[in-house]
Short mmCIF file of C-alpha atoms in Angstrom, two decimals:
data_model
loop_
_atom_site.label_atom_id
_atom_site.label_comp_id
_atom_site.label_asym_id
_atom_site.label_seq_id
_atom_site.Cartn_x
_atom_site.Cartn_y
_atom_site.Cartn_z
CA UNK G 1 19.09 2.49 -7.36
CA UNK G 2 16.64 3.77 -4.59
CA UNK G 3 15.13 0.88 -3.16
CA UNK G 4 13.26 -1.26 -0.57
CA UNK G 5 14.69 -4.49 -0.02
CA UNK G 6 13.21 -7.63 1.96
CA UNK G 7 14.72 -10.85 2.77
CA UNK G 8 13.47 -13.58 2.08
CA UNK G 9 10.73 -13.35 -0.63
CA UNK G 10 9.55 -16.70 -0.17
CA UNK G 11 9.49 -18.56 3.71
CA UNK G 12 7.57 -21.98 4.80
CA UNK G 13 7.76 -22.38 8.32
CA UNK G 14 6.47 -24.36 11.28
CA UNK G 15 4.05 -23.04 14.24
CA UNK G 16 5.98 -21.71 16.96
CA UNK G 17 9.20 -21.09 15.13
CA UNK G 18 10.66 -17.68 15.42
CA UNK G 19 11.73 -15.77 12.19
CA UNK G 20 12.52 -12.39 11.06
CA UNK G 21 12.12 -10.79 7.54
CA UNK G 22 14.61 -7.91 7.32
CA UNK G 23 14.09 -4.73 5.72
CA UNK G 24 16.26 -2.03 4.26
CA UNK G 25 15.98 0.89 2.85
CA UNK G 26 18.41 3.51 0.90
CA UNK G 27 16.57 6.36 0.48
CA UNK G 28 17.00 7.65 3.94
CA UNK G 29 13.52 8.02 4.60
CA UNK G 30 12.34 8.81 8.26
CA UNK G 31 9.13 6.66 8.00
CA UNK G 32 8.79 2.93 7.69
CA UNK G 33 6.05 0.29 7.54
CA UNK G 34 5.38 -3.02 7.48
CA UNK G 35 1.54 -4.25 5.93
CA UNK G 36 0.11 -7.61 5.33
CA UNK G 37 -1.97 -8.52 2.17
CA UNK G 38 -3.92 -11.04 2.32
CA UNK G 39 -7.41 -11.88 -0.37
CA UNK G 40 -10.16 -9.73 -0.16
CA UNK G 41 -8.70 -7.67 2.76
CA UNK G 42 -6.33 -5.18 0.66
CA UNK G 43 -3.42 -4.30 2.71
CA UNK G 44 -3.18 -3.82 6.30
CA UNK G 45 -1.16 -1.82 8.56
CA UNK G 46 0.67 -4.40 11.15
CA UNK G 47 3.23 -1.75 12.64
CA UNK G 48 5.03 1.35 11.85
CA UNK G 49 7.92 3.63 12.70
CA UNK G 50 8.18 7.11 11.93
CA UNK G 51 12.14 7.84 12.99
CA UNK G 52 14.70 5.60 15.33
CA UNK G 53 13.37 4.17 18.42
CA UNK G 54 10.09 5.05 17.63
CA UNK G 55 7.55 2.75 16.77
CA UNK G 56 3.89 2.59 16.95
CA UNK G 57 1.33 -0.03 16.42
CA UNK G 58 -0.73 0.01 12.99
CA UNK G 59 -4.29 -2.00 12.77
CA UNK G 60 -3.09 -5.64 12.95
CA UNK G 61 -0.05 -5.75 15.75
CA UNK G 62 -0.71 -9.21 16.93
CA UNK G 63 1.82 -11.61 16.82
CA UNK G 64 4.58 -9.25 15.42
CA UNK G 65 7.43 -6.70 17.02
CA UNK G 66 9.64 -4.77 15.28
CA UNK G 67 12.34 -2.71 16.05
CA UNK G 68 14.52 0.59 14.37
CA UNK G 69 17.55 0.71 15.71
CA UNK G 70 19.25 1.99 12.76
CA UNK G 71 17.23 4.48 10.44
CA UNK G 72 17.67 2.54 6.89
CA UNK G 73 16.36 -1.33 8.54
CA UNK G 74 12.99 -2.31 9.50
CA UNK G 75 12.86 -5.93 10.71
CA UNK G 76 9.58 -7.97 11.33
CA UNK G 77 10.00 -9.84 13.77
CA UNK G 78 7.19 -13.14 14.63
CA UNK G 79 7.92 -15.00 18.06
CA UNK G 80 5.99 -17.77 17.85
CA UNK G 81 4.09 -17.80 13.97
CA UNK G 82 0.70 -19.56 13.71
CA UNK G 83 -1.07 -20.23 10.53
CA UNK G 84 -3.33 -17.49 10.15
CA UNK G 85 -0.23 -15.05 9.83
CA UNK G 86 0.22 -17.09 6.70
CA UNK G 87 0.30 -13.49 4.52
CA UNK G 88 2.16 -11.71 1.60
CA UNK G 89 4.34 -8.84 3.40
CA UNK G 90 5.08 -5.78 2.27
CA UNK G 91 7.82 -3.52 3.64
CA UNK G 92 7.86 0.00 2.90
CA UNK G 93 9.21 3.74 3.36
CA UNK G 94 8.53 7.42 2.69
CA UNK G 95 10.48 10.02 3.15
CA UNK G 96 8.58 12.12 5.68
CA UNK G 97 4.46 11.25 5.75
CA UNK G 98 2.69 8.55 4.14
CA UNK G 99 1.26 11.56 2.54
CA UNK G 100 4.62 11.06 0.17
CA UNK G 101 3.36 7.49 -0.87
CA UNK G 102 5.59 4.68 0.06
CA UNK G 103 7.70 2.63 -1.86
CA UNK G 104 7.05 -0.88 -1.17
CA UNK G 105 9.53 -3.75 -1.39
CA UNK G 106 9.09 -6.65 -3.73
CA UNK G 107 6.96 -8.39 -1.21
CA UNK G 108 7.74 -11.83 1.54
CA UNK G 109 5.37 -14.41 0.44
CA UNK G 110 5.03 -16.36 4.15
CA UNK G 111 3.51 -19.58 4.74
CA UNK G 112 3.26 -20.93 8.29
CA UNK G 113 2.44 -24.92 8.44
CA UNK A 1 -11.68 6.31 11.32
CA UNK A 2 -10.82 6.40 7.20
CA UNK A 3 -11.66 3.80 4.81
CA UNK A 4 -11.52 3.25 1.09
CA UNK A 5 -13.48 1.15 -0.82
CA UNK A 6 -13.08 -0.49 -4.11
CA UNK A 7 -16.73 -2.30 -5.14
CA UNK A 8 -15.32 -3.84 -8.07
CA UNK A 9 -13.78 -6.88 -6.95
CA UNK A 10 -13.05 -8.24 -10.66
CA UNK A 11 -13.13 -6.65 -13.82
CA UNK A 12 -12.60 -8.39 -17.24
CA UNK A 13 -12.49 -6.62 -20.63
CA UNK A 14 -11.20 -7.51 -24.29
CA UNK A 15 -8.15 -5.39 -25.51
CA UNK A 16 -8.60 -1.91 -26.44
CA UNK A 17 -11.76 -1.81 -24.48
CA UNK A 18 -11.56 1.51 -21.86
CA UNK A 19 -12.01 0.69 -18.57
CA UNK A 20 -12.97 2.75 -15.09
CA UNK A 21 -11.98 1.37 -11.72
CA UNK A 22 -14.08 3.07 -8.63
CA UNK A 23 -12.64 4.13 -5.32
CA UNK A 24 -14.87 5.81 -2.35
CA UNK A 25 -13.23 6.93 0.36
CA UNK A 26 -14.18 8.20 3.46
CA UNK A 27 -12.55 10.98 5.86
CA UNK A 28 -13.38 13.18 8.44
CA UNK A 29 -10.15 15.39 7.75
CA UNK A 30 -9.79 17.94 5.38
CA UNK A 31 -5.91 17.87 4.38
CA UNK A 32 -5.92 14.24 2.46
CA UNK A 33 -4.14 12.23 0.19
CA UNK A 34 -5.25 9.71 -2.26
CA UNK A 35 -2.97 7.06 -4.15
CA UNK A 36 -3.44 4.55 -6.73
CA UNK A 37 -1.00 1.28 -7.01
CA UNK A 38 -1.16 -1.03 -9.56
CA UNK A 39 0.23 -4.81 -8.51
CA UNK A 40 1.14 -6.97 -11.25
CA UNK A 41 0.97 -10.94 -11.43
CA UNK A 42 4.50 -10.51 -10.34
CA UNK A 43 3.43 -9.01 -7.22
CA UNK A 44 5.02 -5.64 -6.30
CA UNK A 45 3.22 -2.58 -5.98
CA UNK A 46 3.98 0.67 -7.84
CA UNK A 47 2.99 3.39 -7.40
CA UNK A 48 0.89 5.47 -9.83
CA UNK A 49 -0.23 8.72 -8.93
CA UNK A 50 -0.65 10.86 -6.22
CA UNK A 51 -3.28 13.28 -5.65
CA UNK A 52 -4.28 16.11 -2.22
CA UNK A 53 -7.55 17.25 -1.37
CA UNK A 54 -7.01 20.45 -2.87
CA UNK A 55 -6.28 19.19 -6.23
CA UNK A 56 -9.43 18.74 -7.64
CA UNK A 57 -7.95 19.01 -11.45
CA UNK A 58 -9.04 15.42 -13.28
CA UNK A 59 -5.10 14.03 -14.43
CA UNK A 60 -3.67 12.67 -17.84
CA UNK A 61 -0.92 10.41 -18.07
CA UNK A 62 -0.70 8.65 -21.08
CA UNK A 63 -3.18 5.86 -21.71
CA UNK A 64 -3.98 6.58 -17.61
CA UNK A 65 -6.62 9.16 -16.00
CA UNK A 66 -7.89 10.07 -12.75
CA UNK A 67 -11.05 11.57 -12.05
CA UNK A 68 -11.12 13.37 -8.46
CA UNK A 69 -14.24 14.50 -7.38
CA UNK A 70 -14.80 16.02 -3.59
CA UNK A 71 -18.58 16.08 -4.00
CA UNK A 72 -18.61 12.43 -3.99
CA UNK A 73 -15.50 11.36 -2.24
CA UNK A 74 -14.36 9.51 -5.18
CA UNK A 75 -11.11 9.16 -6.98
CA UNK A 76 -11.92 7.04 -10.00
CA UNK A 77 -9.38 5.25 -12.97
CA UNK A 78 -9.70 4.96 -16.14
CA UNK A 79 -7.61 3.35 -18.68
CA UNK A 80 -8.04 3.80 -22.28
CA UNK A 81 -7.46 1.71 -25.16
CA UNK A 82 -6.71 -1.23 -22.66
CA UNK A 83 -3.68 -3.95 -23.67
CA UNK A 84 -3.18 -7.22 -21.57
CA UNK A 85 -0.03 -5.76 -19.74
CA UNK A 86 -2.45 -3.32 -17.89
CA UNK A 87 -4.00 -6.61 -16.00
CA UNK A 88 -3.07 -6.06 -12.27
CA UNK A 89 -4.59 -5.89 -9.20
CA UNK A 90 -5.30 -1.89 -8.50
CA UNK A 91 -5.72 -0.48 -5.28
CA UNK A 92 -7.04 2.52 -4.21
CA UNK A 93 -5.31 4.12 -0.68
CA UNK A 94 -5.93 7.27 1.41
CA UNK A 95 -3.94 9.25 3.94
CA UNK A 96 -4.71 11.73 6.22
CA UNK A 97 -2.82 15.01 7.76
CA UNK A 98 -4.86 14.79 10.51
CA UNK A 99 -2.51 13.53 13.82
CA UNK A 100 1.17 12.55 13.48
CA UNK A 101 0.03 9.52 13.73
CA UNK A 102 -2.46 9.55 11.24
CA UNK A 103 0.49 11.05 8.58
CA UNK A 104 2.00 7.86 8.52
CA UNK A 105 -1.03 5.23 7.61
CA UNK A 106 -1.67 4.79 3.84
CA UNK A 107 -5.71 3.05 4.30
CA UNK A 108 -5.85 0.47 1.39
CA UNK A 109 -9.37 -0.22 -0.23
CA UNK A 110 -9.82 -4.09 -1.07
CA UNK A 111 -8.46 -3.93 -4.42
CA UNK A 112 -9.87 -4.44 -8.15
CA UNK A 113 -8.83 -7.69 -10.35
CA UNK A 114 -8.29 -6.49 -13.62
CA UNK A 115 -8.05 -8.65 -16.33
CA UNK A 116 -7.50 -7.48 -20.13
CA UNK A 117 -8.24 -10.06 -22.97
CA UNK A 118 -6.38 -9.94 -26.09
#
């Protein structure tokens, strides 16, 4: 089945403790994203990455990295996590453009205490 | 800059009511691409329909329509005969051809609360 899976869907954490929600894909697709949803802001860009080793910053960067070393994952990576990246997560490819529409992963529900 | 916005922050209806969700976008490109995505309480996002710039035909799927209209930058949804499944959160999104870059940003609007009553 052509999908986007994240790990975990559901985190609580502590301030200043690194994590990483992992993100896979089996569709092949060149692009990749990562956006943040959080209540009355829709979703957000935070980074995406249109092939390997490229990368680009979307509208809310801070306080994330990612990486593609390998064309199928997509980890999110937070170095030190403060509260107000408390956020639902969304992972999510298309094959070429967003102009494709992405398919979006099931969603990490993260709460930072 | 691009943005999408979705004035309806909550709808509620009874079942079998129709209902229209707006969406507004804004763009200074001309190549464009508008989505809808409908989120369930369980809290994925799927994807509805897809729609470019140059596809101004108004779209039928079922129960679902969409109502694109350039004049007015708007890319409206309407579903008929409503039933409680169809309560969701909808958003509205936009892309852009404009710059590589640009090709790879779906802009969300804010998202409309729909709830159907039985």
């Amino acid at each position: 089945e052509a999908q986007v899976t994240q790990n975990p869907r559901y985190l609580i954490t502590v301030t200043g403790k690194k994590l990483t929600v992992t993100c896979s894909q089996n569709m092949n697709h060149e692009y990749m994203s990562w956006y943040r949803q959080d209540p009355g802001l829709g979703l957000r860009q935070i980074y995406y990455s249109m092939n390997v080793e490229v990368t680009d910053k979307g509208d809310v960067p801070e306080g994330y990295k990612v990486s593609r070393k390998e064309k199928r994952n997509f980890p999110l990576i937070l170095e030190s996590p403060s509260p107000n990246q408390t956020s639902l997560y969304f992972c999510a490819s298309s094959l070429n453009r967003a102009n494709y529409g992405y398919t979006f992963g099931s969603g990490t529900r993260l709460t930072v205490v | 800059a691009q943005k999408v916005t979705q004035a309806q922050t909550e709808i509620s209806v009874v079942e079998k009511e129709d209902v229209t969700l707006d969406c507004v976008y804004e763009t200074r490109d001309t190549t464009y691409y508008l989505f809808w995505y409908k989120q369930p309480p369980s809290g994925e996002l799927v994807f509805l329909i897809r729609r470019n710039s140059f596809d101004e035909q108004n779209e039928i799927s079922g129960r679902y329509s969409w109502n694109f209209q350039k004049s007015t930058s708007s890319f409206n949804f309407t579903i008929t005969a409503s039933q409680v499944v169809d309560s969701a959160v909808y958003f509205c999104a936009l892309s852009s051809l404009r710059r590589e870059t640009s090709g790879s940003r779906l802009t969300f609007g804010e998202g409309t609360q729909l709830t159907v009553n039985p």
